[in-house]
PDB file of C-alpha atoms in Angstrom:
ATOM      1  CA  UNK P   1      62.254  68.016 -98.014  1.00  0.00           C
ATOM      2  CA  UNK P   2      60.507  67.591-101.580  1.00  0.00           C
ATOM      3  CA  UNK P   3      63.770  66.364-102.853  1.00  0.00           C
ATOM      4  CA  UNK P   4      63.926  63.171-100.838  1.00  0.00           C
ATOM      5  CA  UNK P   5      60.790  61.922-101.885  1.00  0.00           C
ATOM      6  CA  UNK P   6      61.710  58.737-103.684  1.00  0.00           C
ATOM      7  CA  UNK P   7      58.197  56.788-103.945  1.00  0.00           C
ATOM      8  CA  UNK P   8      55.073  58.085-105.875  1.00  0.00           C
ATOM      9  CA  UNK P   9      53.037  60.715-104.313  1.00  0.00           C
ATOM     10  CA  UNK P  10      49.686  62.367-104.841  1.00  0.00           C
ATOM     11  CA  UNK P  11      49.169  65.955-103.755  1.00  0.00           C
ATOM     12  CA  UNK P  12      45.654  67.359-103.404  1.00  0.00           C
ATOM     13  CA  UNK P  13      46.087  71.167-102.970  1.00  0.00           C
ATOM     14  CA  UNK P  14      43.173  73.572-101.428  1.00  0.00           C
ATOM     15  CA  UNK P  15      43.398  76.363-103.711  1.00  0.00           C
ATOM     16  CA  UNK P  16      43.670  78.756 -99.859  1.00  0.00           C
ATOM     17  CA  UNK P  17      46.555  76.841 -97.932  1.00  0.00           C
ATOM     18  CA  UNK P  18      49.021  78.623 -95.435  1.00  0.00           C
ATOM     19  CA  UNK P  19      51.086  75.239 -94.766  1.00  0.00           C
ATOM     20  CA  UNK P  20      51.468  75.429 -98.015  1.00  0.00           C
ATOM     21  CA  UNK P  21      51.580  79.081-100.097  1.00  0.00           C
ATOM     22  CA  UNK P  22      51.975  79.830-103.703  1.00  0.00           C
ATOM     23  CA  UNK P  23      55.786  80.066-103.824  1.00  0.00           C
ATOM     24  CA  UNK P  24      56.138  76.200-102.116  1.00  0.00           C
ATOM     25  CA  UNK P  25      53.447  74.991-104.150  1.00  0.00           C
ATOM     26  CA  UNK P  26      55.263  76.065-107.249  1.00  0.00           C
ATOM     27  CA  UNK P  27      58.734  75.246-106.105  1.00  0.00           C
ATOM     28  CA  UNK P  28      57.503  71.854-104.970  1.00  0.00           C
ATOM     29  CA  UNK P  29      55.768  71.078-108.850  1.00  0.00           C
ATOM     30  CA  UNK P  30      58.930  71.998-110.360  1.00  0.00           C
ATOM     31  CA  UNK P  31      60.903  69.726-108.062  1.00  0.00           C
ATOM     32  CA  UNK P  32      59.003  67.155-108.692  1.00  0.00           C
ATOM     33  CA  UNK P  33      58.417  67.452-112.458  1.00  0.00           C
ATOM     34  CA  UNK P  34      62.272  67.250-112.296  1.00  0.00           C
ATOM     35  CA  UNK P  35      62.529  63.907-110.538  1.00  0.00           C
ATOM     36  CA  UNK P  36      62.180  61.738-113.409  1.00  0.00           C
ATOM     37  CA  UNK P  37      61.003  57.932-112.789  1.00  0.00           C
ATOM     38  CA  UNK P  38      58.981  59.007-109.907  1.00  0.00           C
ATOM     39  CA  UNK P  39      55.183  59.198-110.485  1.00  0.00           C
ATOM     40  CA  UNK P  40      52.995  62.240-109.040  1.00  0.00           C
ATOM     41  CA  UNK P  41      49.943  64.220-109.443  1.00  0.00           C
ATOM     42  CA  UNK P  42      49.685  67.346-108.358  1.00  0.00           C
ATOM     43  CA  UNK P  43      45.920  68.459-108.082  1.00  0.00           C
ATOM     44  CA  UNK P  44      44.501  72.064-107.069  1.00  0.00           C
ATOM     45  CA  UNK P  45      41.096  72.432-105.991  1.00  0.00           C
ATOM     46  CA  UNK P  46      39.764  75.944-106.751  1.00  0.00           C
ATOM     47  CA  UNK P  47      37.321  77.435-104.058  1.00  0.00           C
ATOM     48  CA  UNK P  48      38.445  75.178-101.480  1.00  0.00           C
ATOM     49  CA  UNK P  49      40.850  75.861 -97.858  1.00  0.00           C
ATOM     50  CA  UNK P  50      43.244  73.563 -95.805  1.00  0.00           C
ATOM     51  CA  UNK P  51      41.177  70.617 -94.818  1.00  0.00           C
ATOM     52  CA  UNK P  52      38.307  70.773 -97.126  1.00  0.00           C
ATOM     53  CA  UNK P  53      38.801  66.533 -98.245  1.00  0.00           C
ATOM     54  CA  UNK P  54      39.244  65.907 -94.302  1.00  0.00           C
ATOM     55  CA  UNK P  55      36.318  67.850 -92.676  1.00  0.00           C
ATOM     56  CA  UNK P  56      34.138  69.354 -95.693  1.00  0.00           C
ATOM     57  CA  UNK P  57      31.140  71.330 -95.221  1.00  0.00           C
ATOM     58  CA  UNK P  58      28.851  69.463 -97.737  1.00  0.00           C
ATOM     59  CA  UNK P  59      26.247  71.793 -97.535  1.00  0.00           C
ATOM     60  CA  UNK P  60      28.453  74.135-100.041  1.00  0.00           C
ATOM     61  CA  UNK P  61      28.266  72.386-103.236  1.00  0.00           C
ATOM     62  CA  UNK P  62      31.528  73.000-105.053  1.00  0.00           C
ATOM     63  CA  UNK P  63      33.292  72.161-101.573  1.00  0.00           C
ATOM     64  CA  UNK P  64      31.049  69.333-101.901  1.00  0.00           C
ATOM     65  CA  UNK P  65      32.186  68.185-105.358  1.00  0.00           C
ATOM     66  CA  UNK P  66      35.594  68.729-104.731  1.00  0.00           C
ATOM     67  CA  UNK P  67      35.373  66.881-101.547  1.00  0.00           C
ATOM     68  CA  UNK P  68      33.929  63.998-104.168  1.00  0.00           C
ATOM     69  CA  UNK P  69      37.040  64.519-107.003  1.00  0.00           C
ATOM     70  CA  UNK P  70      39.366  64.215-104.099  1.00  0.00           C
ATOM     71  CA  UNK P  71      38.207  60.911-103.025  1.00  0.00           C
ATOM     72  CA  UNK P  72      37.936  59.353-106.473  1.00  0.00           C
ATOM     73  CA  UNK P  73      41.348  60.531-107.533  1.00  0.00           C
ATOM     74  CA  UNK P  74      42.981  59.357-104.476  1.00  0.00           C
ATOM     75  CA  UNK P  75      41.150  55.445-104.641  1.00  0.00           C
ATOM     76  CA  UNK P  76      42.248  55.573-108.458  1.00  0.00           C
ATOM     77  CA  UNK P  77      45.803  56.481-107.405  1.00  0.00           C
ATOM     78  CA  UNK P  78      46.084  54.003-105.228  1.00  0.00           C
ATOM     79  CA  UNK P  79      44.908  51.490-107.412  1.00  0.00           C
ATOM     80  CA  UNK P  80      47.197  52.258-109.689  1.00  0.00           C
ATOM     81  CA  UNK P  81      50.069  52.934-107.704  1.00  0.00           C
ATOM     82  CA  UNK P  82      50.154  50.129-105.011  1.00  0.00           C
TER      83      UNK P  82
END
């Protein structure tokens, strides 16, 4: 799956993910660190779980702020990507 991608992607990782455990996480950096021409970040957020830039409970301020990093780095990516 990873190896297909062909077009720059961004990847904003809750640090507590089950679609997505340690082992793929890793396996899917090194794949992509491998792909060379192809532009990605690769971005954990520490103290956060699946969802937490979709539906965040603001009233927890590191989900909070991480909610806010999220947001920022993904309108800078795109400006800098599209």
């Amino acid at each position: 799956m990873v190896e297909a991608i062909k077009v720059p992607t961004l990847w904003q990782i809750p640090e507590e993910d089950h679609y997505m455990p340690d082992e793929f996480r890793n396996k899917t950096r090194e794949t992509l660190k491998k792909k060379s021409g192809i532009a990605f970040e690769f971005t954990e957020y520490k103290g956060t779980r699946h969802g937490f830039a979709a539906r965040p409970n603001l009233g927890i301020a590191h989900i909070k702020q991480a909610y806010e990093d999220a947001l920022d780095e993904g309108v800078e990516w795109f400006k800098k990507t599209l």
